[in-house]
Amino acid sequence: MDIETLLNAMTPEIFDRLRYGVETGKWPDGTALTPQQREQAQQAVMLYQSRHNHEASHMSIAAGGEMKIMSKAEMKRKWQGGEDIDVKAI
């Protein structure tokens, strides 16, 4: 199967299952991934993200293949609706 066919066939549900496997090392049913399965799933997840991830979060692949990395301050502002928090005051 070529990359285009793979990406066209991949649904958001399949992407979520692959991402879960990459993140946990197990399929949703609890079966462990082999090292080869994990590597291939990770490649598929990155390819899917490069096409569909228009709101990349901390350390992910944005649409177009660009790696998106957010600083802690950027993440805090995003989580707090644009407001910066003084962590020392908490």
mmCIF file of N, CA, C and O in Angstrom:
data_model
loop_
_atom_site.group_PDB
_atom_site.id
_atom_site.type_symbol
_atom_site.label_atom_id
_atom_site.label_comp_id
_atom_site.label_asym_id
_atom_site.label_seq_id
_atom_site.Cartn_x
_atom_site.Cartn_y
_atom_site.Cartn_z
ATOM 1 N N MET A 1 0.848 -1.174 0.000
ATOM 2 C CA MET A 1 0.000 0.000 0.000
ATOM 3 C C MET A 1 0.894 1.237 0.000
ATOM 4 O O MET A 1 1.822 1.339 0.787
ATOM 5 N N ASP A 2 0.610 2.177 -0.899
ATOM 6 C CA ASP A 2 1.410 3.391 -0.932
ATOM 7 C C ASP A 2 0.891 4.401 0.096
ATOM 8 O O ASP A 2 -0.193 4.244 0.667
ATOM 9 N N ILE A 3 1.671 5.436 0.349
ATOM 10 C CA ILE A 3 1.359 6.420 1.390
ATOM 11 C C ILE A 3 0.031 7.121 1.136
ATOM 12 O O ILE A 3 -0.767 7.302 2.060
ATOM 13 N N GLU A 4 -0.227 7.522 -0.091
ATOM 14 C CA GLU A 4 -1.477 8.228 -0.403
ATOM 15 C C GLU A 4 -2.697 7.355 -0.120
ATOM 16 O O GLU A 4 -3.681 7.824 0.445
ATOM 17 N N THR A 5 -2.618 6.091 -0.500
ATOM 18 C CA THR A 5 -3.730 5.170 -0.250
ATOM 19 C C THR A 5 -3.938 5.006 1.257
ATOM 20 O O THR A 5 -5.072 5.021 1.744
ATOM 21 N N LEU A 6 -2.847 4.863 1.990
ATOM 22 C CA LEU A 6 -2.921 4.729 3.436
ATOM 23 C C LEU A 6 -3.587 5.953 4.069
ATOM 24 O O LEU A 6 -4.518 5.829 4.860
ATOM 25 N N LEU A 7 -3.127 7.138 3.700
ATOM 26 C CA LEU A 7 -3.673 8.365 4.290
ATOM 27 C C LEU A 7 -5.132 8.588 3.906
ATOM 28 O O LEU A 7 -5.926 9.063 4.717
ATOM 29 N N ASN A 8 -5.487 8.239 2.679
ATOM 30 C CA ASN A 8 -6.879 8.403 2.250
ATOM 31 C C ASN A 8 -7.814 7.422 2.958
ATOM 32 O O ASN A 8 -8.992 7.710 3.150
ATOM 33 N N ALA A 9 -7.294 6.260 3.340
ATOM 34 C CA ALA A 9 -8.107 5.245 4.005
ATOM 35 C C ALA A 9 -8.185 5.445 5.522
ATOM 36 O O ALA A 9 -9.067 4.904 6.172
ATOM 37 N N MET A 10 -7.268 6.247 6.084
ATOM 38 C CA MET A 10 -7.206 6.399 7.526
ATOM 39 C C MET A 10 -8.290 7.354 8.028
ATOM 40 O O MET A 10 -8.323 8.509 7.652
ATOM 41 N N THR A 11 -9.145 6.831 8.884
ATOM 42 C CA THR A 11 -10.204 7.642 9.491
ATOM 43 C C THR A 11 -9.679 8.217 10.814
ATOM 44 O O THR A 11 -8.671 7.738 11.352
ATOM 45 N N PRO A 12 -10.364 9.208 11.365
ATOM 46 C CA PRO A 12 -9.967 9.715 12.689
ATOM 47 C C PRO A 12 -9.967 8.620 13.757
ATOM 48 O O PRO A 12 -9.124 8.629 14.661
ATOM 49 N N GLU A 13 -10.874 7.659 13.648
ATOM 50 C CA GLU A 13 -10.923 6.568 14.611
ATOM 51 C C GLU A 13 -9.674 5.684 14.506
ATOM 52 O O GLU A 13 -9.119 5.267 15.525
ATOM 53 N N ILE A 14 -9.261 5.386 13.293
ATOM 54 C CA ILE A 14 -8.040 4.598 13.094
ATOM 55 C C ILE A 14 -6.838 5.364 13.614
ATOM 56 O O ILE A 14 -5.971 4.812 14.290
ATOM 57 N N PHE A 15 -6.781 6.667 13.319
ATOM 58 C CA PHE A 15 -5.695 7.501 13.824
ATOM 59 C C PHE A 15 -5.634 7.432 15.349
ATOM 60 O O PHE A 15 -4.553 7.275 15.928
ATOM 61 N N ASP A 16 -6.783 7.550 16.025
ATOM 62 C CA ASP A 16 -6.809 7.505 17.483
ATOM 63 C C ASP A 16 -6.292 6.169 18.011
ATOM 64 O O ASP A 16 -5.566 6.133 19.007
ATOM 65 N N ARG A 17 -6.652 5.080 17.346
ATOM 66 C CA ARG A 17 -6.171 3.753 17.769
ATOM 67 C C ARG A 17 -4.655 3.639 17.586
ATOM 68 O O ARG A 17 -3.954 3.101 18.447
ATOM 69 N N LEU A 18 -4.156 4.132 16.460
ATOM 70 C CA LEU A 18 -2.715 4.094 16.215
ATOM 71 C C LEU A 18 -1.969 4.965 17.222
ATOM 72 O O LEU A 18 -0.937 4.562 17.766
ATOM 73 N N ARG A 19 -2.488 6.161 17.462
ATOM 74 C CA ARG A 19 -1.841 7.076 18.414
ATOM 75 C C ARG A 19 -1.835 6.456 19.811
ATOM 76 O O ARG A 19 -0.826 6.520 20.512
ATOM 77 N N TYR A 20 -2.938 5.832 20.207
ATOM 78 C CA TYR A 20 -3.003 5.162 21.507
ATOM 79 C C TYR A 20 -1.914 4.082 21.590
ATOM 80 O O TYR A 20 -1.212 3.966 22.596
ATOM 81 N N GLY A 21 -1.779 3.306 20.528
ATOM 82 C CA GLY A 21 -0.763 2.263 20.502
ATOM 83 C C GLY A 21 0.646 2.811 20.617
ATOM 84 O O GLY A 21 1.479 2.267 21.347
ATOM 85 N N VAL A 22 0.915 3.893 19.922
ATOM 86 C CA VAL A 22 2.242 4.516 19.977
ATOM 87 C C VAL A 22 2.511 5.055 21.378
ATOM 88 O O VAL A 22 3.593 4.878 21.932
ATOM 89 N N GLU A 23 1.514 5.708 21.967
ATOM 90 C CA GLU A 23 1.697 6.332 23.279
ATOM 91 C C GLU A 23 1.825 5.320 24.408
ATOM 92 O O GLU A 23 2.584 5.535 25.348
ATOM 93 N N THR A 24 1.095 4.217 24.331
ATOM 94 C CA THR A 24 1.057 3.261 25.449
ATOM 95 C C THR A 24 1.834 1.974 25.197
ATOM 96 O O THR A 24 2.130 1.244 26.133
ATOM 97 N N GLY A 25 2.116 1.683 23.929
ATOM 98 C CA GLY A 25 2.772 0.424 23.604
ATOM 99 C C GLY A 25 1.803 -0.746 23.531
ATOM 100 O O GLY A 25 2.211 -1.897 23.398
ATOM 101 N N LYS A 26 0.498 -0.433 23.638
ATOM 102 C CA LYS A 26 -0.534 -1.467 23.584
ATOM 103 C C LYS A 26 -1.661 -0.998 22.669
ATOM 104 O O LYS A 26 -1.932 0.187 22.557
ATOM 105 N N TRP A 27 -2.345 -1.971 22.065
ATOM 106 C CA TRP A 27 -3.559 -1.660 21.322
ATOM 107 C C TRP A 27 -4.675 -1.420 22.338
ATOM 108 O O TRP A 27 -4.555 -1.835 23.491
ATOM 109 N N PRO A 28 -5.762 -0.779 21.918
ATOM 110 C CA PRO A 28 -6.857 -0.536 22.856
ATOM 111 C C PRO A 28 -7.393 -1.796 23.553
ATOM 112 O O PRO A 28 -7.904 -1.706 24.668
ATOM 113 N N ASP A 29 -7.226 -2.972 22.942
ATOM 114 C CA ASP A 29 -7.689 -4.208 23.593
ATOM 115 C C ASP A 29 -6.672 -4.767 24.594
ATOM 116 O O ASP A 29 -6.904 -5.801 25.202
ATOM 117 N N GLY A 30 -5.533 -4.083 24.755
ATOM 118 C CA GLY A 30 -4.523 -4.495 25.722
ATOM 119 C C GLY A 30 -3.372 -5.300 25.162
ATOM 120 O O GLY A 30 -2.385 -5.548 25.848
ATOM 121 N N THR A 31 -3.459 -5.721 23.902
ATOM 122 C CA THR A 31 -2.392 -6.481 23.269
ATOM 123 C C THR A 31 -1.186 -5.583 23.024
ATOM 124 O O THR A 31 -1.316 -4.485 22.507
ATOM 125 N N ALA A 32 -0.007 -6.062 23.410
ATOM 126 C CA ALA A 32 1.223 -5.279 23.232
ATOM 127 C C ALA A 32 1.608 -5.190 21.757
ATOM 128 O O ALA A 32 1.440 -6.150 21.006
ATOM 129 N N LEU A 33 2.111 -4.024 21.371
ATOM 130 C CA LEU A 33 2.637 -3.849 20.012
ATOM 131 C C LEU A 33 4.047 -4.415 19.953
ATOM 132 O O LEU A 33 4.804 -4.314 20.927
ATOM 133 N N THR A 34 4.406 -4.987 18.819
ATOM 134 C CA THR A 34 5.793 -5.382 18.601
ATOM 135 C C THR A 34 6.578 -4.101 18.308
ATOM 136 O O THR A 34 5.988 -3.076 17.943
ATOM 137 N N PRO A 35 7.888 -4.128 18.457
ATOM 138 C CA PRO A 35 8.673 -2.939 18.109
ATOM 139 C C PRO A 35 8.422 -2.463 16.669
ATOM 140 O O PRO A 35 8.335 -1.261 16.412
ATOM 141 N N GLN A 36 8.264 -3.411 15.745
ATOM 142 C CA GLN A 36 8.006 -3.051 14.351
ATOM 143 C C GLN A 36 6.631 -2.391 14.209
ATOM 144 O O GLN A 36 6.485 -1.406 13.491
ATOM 145 N N GLN A 37 5.611 -2.924 14.890
ATOM 146 C CA GLN A 37 4.283 -2.322 14.835
ATOM 147 C C GLN A 37 4.294 -0.905 15.404
ATOM 148 O O GLN A 37 3.683 0.001 14.839
ATOM 149 N N ARG A 38 5.005 -0.716 16.498
ATOM 150 C CA ARG A 38 5.059 0.610 17.124
ATOM 151 C C ARG A 38 5.741 1.611 16.201
ATOM 152 O O ARG A 38 5.294 2.742 16.054
ATOM 153 N N GLU A 39 6.826 1.199 15.572
ATOM 154 C CA GLU A 39 7.536 2.077 14.636
ATOM 155 C C GLU A 39 6.650 2.441 13.447
ATOM 156 O O GLU A 39 6.553 3.611 13.058
ATOM 157 N N GLN A 40 5.981 1.456 12.881
ATOM 158 C CA GLN A 40 5.115 1.719 11.730
ATOM 159 C C GLN A 40 3.901 2.559 12.115
ATOM 160 O O GLN A 40 3.487 3.444 11.366
ATOM 161 N N ALA A 41 3.344 2.308 13.289
ATOM 162 C CA ALA A 41 2.211 3.105 13.757
ATOM 163 C C ALA A 41 2.641 4.549 13.980
ATOM 164 O O ALA A 41 1.909 5.484 13.646
ATOM 165 N N GLN A 42 3.822 4.740 14.530
ATOM 166 C CA GLN A 42 4.330 6.102 14.760
ATOM 167 C C GLN A 42 4.497 6.840 13.436
ATOM 168 O O GLN A 42 4.144 8.020 13.326
ATOM 169 N N GLN A 43 5.015 6.170 12.434
ATOM 170 C CA GLN A 43 5.166 6.798 11.117
ATOM 171 C C GLN A 43 3.811 7.166 10.536
ATOM 172 O O GLN A 43 3.643 8.262 9.980
ATOM 173 N N ALA A 44 2.822 6.279 10.682
ATOM 174 C CA ALA A 44 1.478 6.561 10.166
ATOM 175 C C ALA A 44 0.846 7.736 10.907
ATOM 176 O O ALA A 44 0.202 8.595 10.294
ATOM 177 N N VAL A 45 1.035 7.800 12.223
ATOM 178 C CA VAL A 45 0.497 8.905 13.019
ATOM 179 C C VAL A 45 1.108 10.227 12.564
ATOM 180 O O VAL A 45 0.402 11.228 12.375
ATOM 181 N N MET A 46 2.408 10.247 12.369
ATOM 182 C CA MET A 46 3.077 11.480 11.942
ATOM 183 C C MET A 46 2.619 11.907 10.546
ATOM 184 O O MET A 46 2.396 13.100 10.297
ATOM 185 N N LEU A 47 2.459 10.951 9.647
ATOM 186 C CA LEU A 47 1.972 11.270 8.308
ATOM 187 C C LEU A 47 0.557 11.832 8.354
ATOM 188 O O LEU A 47 0.245 12.829 7.692
ATOM 189 N N TYR A 48 -0.302 11.200 9.154
ATOM 190 C CA TYR A 48 -1.688 11.668 9.281
ATOM 191 C C TYR A 48 -1.710 13.085 9.858
ATOM 192 O O TYR A 48 -2.420 13.961 9.362
ATOM 193 N N GLN A 49 -0.916 13.311 10.907
ATOM 194 C CA GLN A 49 -0.862 14.641 11.510
ATOM 195 C C GLN A 49 -0.362 15.682 10.512
ATOM 196 O O GLN A 49 -0.840 16.817 10.509
ATOM 197 N N SER A 50 0.587 15.303 9.673
ATOM 198 C CA SER A 50 1.136 16.266 8.716
ATOM 199 C C SER A 50 0.094 16.725 7.703
ATOM 200 O O SER A 50 0.238 17.781 7.100
ATOM 201 N N ARG A 51 -0.969 15.940 7.540
ATOM 202 C CA ARG A 51 -2.034 16.293 6.603
ATOM 203 C C ARG A 51 -3.247 16.928 7.283
ATOM 204 O O ARG A 51 -3.947 17.724 6.681
ATOM 205 N N HIS A 52 -3.513 16.548 8.539
ATOM 206 C CA HIS A 52 -4.790 16.903 9.151
ATOM 207 C C HIS A 52 -4.701 17.713 10.431
ATOM 208 O O HIS A 52 -5.739 18.159 10.922
ATOM 209 N N ASN A 53 -3.536 17.884 11.003
ATOM 210 C CA ASN A 53 -3.416 18.541 12.304
ATOM 211 C C ASN A 53 -3.267 20.051 12.107
ATOM 212 O O ASN A 53 -2.169 20.569 12.013
ATOM 213 N N HIS A 54 -4.402 20.752 12.085
ATOM 214 C CA HIS A 54 -4.381 22.196 11.859
ATOM 215 C C HIS A 54 -4.251 22.990 13.152
ATOM 216 O O HIS A 54 -4.058 24.191 13.114
ATOM 217 N N GLU A 55 -4.368 22.338 14.295
ATOM 218 C CA GLU A 55 -4.172 22.976 15.592
ATOM 219 C C GLU A 55 -3.189 22.134 16.386
ATOM 220 O O GLU A 55 -3.564 21.461 17.345
ATOM 221 N N ALA A 56 -1.936 22.175 15.979
ATOM 222 C CA ALA A 56 -0.923 21.348 16.621
ATOM 223 C C ALA A 56 -0.712 21.787 18.062
ATOM 224 O O ALA A 56 -0.674 22.967 18.367
ATOM 225 N N SER A 57 -0.611 20.807 18.956
ATOM 226 C CA SER A 57 -0.344 21.099 20.355
ATOM 227 C C SER A 57 1.142 20.906 20.628
ATOM 228 O O SER A 57 1.924 20.641 19.718
ATOM 229 N N HIS A 58 1.527 21.001 21.872
ATOM 230 C CA HIS A 58 2.927 20.889 22.254
ATOM 231 C C HIS A 58 3.556 19.632 21.653
ATOM 232 O O HIS A 58 3.044 18.536 21.819
ATOM 233 N N MET A 59 4.627 19.828 20.915
ATOM 234 C CA MET A 59 5.410 18.753 20.316
ATOM 235 C C MET A 59 4.586 17.804 19.462
ATOM 236 O O MET A 59 4.418 16.630 19.772
ATOM 237 N N SER A 60 4.026 18.300 18.390
ATOM 238 C CA SER A 60 3.314 17.462 17.434
ATOM 239 C C SER A 60 3.659 17.918 16.027
ATOM 240 O O SER A 60 4.369 18.888 15.835
ATOM 241 N N ILE A 61 3.150 17.204 15.054
ATOM 242 C CA ILE A 61 3.381 17.537 13.659
ATOM 243 C C ILE A 61 2.162 18.289 13.146
ATOM 244 O O ILE A 61 1.054 17.774 13.173
ATOM 245 N N ALA A 62 2.360 19.514 12.692
ATOM 246 C CA ALA A 62 1.271 20.344 12.180
ATOM 247 C C ALA A 62 0.999 19.995 10.722
ATOM 248 O O ALA A 62 1.808 19.333 10.059
ATOM 249 N N ALA A 63 -0.148 20.454 10.217
ATOM 250 C CA ALA A 63 -0.472 20.256 8.807
ATOM 251 C C ALA A 63 0.655 20.826 7.963
ATOM 252 O O ALA A 63 1.197 21.884 8.260
ATOM 253 N N GLY A 64 1.035 20.132 6.930
ATOM 254 C CA GLY A 64 2.141 20.553 6.080
ATOM 255 C C GLY A 64 3.467 19.923 6.477
ATOM 256 O O GLY A 64 4.482 20.123 5.832
ATOM 257 N N GLY A 65 3.476 19.162 7.588
ATOM 258 C CA GLY A 65 4.689 18.460 7.999
ATOM 259 C C GLY A 65 5.587 19.232 8.932
ATOM 260 O O GLY A 65 6.641 18.748 9.330
ATOM 261 N N GLU A 66 5.190 20.441 9.332
ATOM 262 C CA GLU A 66 6.019 21.265 10.216
ATOM 263 C C GLU A 66 5.877 20.789 11.660
ATOM 264 O O GLU A 66 4.779 20.547 12.150
ATOM 265 N N MET A 67 7.021 20.647 12.358
ATOM 266 C CA MET A 67 6.980 20.253 13.759
ATOM 267 C C MET A 67 6.597 21.477 14.588
ATOM 268 O O MET A 67 7.190 22.540 14.443
ATOM 269 N N LYS A 68 5.604 21.326 15.428
ATOM 270 C CA LYS A 68 5.102 22.413 16.266
ATOM 271 C C LYS A 68 5.504 22.136 17.698
ATOM 272 O O LYS A 68 5.146 21.102 18.264
ATOM 273 N N ILE A 69 6.264 23.057 18.295
ATOM 274 C CA ILE A 69 6.668 22.928 19.688
ATOM 275 C C ILE A 69 6.283 24.209 20.405
ATOM 276 O O ILE A 69 6.642 25.303 19.969
ATOM 277 N N MET A 70 5.519 24.073 21.481
ATOM 278 C CA MET A 70 5.090 25.221 22.262
ATOM 279 C C MET A 70 5.870 25.266 23.572
ATOM 280 O O MET A 70 6.126 24.234 24.183
ATOM 281 N N SER A 71 6.202 26.469 24.009
ATOM 282 C CA SER A 71 6.849 26.625 25.310
ATOM 283 C C SER A 71 5.807 26.465 26.410
ATOM 284 O O SER A 71 4.598 26.490 26.153
ATOM 285 N N LYS A 72 6.259 26.334 27.655
ATOM 286 C CA LYS A 72 5.321 26.233 28.766
ATOM 287 C C LYS A 72 4.449 27.485 28.850
ATOM 288 O O LYS A 72 3.259 27.393 29.114
ATOM 289 N N ALA A 73 5.040 28.648 28.626
ATOM 290 C CA ALA A 73 4.287 29.900 28.697
ATOM 291 C C ALA A 73 3.200 29.941 27.625
ATOM 292 O O ALA A 73 2.070 30.368 27.893
ATOM 293 N N GLU A 74 3.528 29.493 26.416
ATOM 294 C CA GLU A 74 2.532 29.459 25.344
ATOM 295 C C GLU A 74 1.397 28.500 25.687
ATOM 296 O O GLU A 74 0.231 28.808 25.460
ATOM 297 N N MET A 75 1.746 27.352 26.257
ATOM 298 C CA MET A 75 0.722 26.379 26.630
ATOM 299 C C MET A 75 -0.177 26.940 27.727
ATOM 300 O O MET A 75 -1.389 26.794 27.680
ATOM 301 N N LYS A 76 0.401 27.603 28.719
ATOM 302 C CA LYS A 76 -0.390 28.195 29.795
ATOM 303 C C LYS A 76 -1.357 29.234 29.252
ATOM 304 O O LYS A 76 -2.520 29.265 29.634
ATOM 305 N N ARG A 77 -0.859 30.102 28.357
ATOM 306 C CA ARG A 77 -1.733 31.125 27.768
ATOM 307 C C ARG A 77 -2.877 30.474 27.001
ATOM 308 O O ARG A 77 -4.019 30.909 27.082
ATOM 309 N N LYS A 78 -2.568 29.416 26.271
ATOM 310 C CA LYS A 78 -3.603 28.727 25.509
ATOM 311 C C LYS A 78 -4.640 28.117 26.443
ATOM 312 O O LYS A 78 -5.836 28.229 26.220
ATOM 313 N N TRP A 79 -4.179 27.456 27.508
ATOM 314 C CA TRP A 79 -5.093 26.817 28.453
ATOM 315 C C TRP A 79 -5.928 27.834 29.225
ATOM 316 O O TRP A 79 -7.045 27.550 29.619
ATOM 317 N N GLN A 80 -5.358 29.007 29.454
ATOM 318 C CA GLN A 80 -6.044 30.017 30.246
ATOM 319 C C GLN A 80 -6.780 31.040 29.384
ATOM 320 O O GLN A 80 -7.150 32.093 29.857
ATOM 321 N N GLY A 81 -6.961 30.745 28.139
ATOM 322 C CA GLY A 81 -7.706 31.642 27.266
ATOM 323 C C GLY A 81 -6.949 32.903 26.921
ATOM 324 O O GLY A 81 -7.538 33.972 26.788
ATOM 325 N N GLY A 82 -5.623 32.820 26.808
ATOM 326 C CA GLY A 82 -4.830 33.962 26.391
ATOM 327 C C GLY A 82 -4.176 34.716 27.522
ATOM 328 O O GLY A 82 -3.374 35.602 27.319
ATOM 329 N N GLU A 83 -4.505 34.376 28.766
ATOM 330 C CA GLU A 83 -3.922 35.074 29.907
ATOM 331 C C GLU A 83 -2.673 34.354 30.372
ATOM 332 O O GLU A 83 -2.637 33.143 30.459
ATOM 333 N N ASP A 84 -1.645 35.129 30.703
ATOM 334 C CA ASP A 84 -0.419 34.555 31.237
ATOM 335 C C ASP A 84 -0.547 34.450 32.753
ATOM 336 O O ASP A 84 -1.119 35.328 33.399
ATOM 337 N N ILE A 85 -0.048 33.379 33.335
ATOM 338 C CA ILE A 85 -0.155 33.158 34.780
ATOM 339 C C ILE A 85 1.218 33.283 35.393
ATOM 340 O O ILE A 85 2.202 32.773 34.874
ATOM 341 N N ASP A 86 1.282 33.926 36.555
ATOM 342 C CA ASP A 86 2.509 33.996 37.313
ATOM 343 C C ASP A 86 2.564 32.759 38.214
ATOM 344 O O ASP A 86 1.905 32.704 39.244
ATOM 345 N N VAL A 87 3.342 31.760 37.803
ATOM 346 C CA VAL A 87 3.380 30.488 38.519
ATOM 347 C C VAL A 87 3.906 30.680 39.937
ATOM 348 O O VAL A 87 3.477 30.010 40.862
ATOM 349 N N LYS A 88 4.804 31.628 40.148
ATOM 350 C CA LYS A 88 5.373 31.853 41.484
ATOM 351 C C LYS A 88 4.309 32.325 42.460
ATOM 352 O O LYS A 88 4.422 32.139 43.654
ATOM 353 N N ALA A 89 3.276 32.971 41.973
ATOM 354 C CA ALA A 89 2.212 33.501 42.841
ATOM 355 C C ALA A 89 1.259 32.406 43.285
ATOM 356 O O ALA A 89 0.496 32.609 44.219
ATOM 357 N N ILE A 90 1.295 31.246 42.642
ATOM 358 C CA ILE A 90 0.341 30.177 42.989
ATOM 359 C C ILE A 90 0.819 29.390 44.174
ATOM 360 O O ILE A 90 1.888 29.098 44.421
#
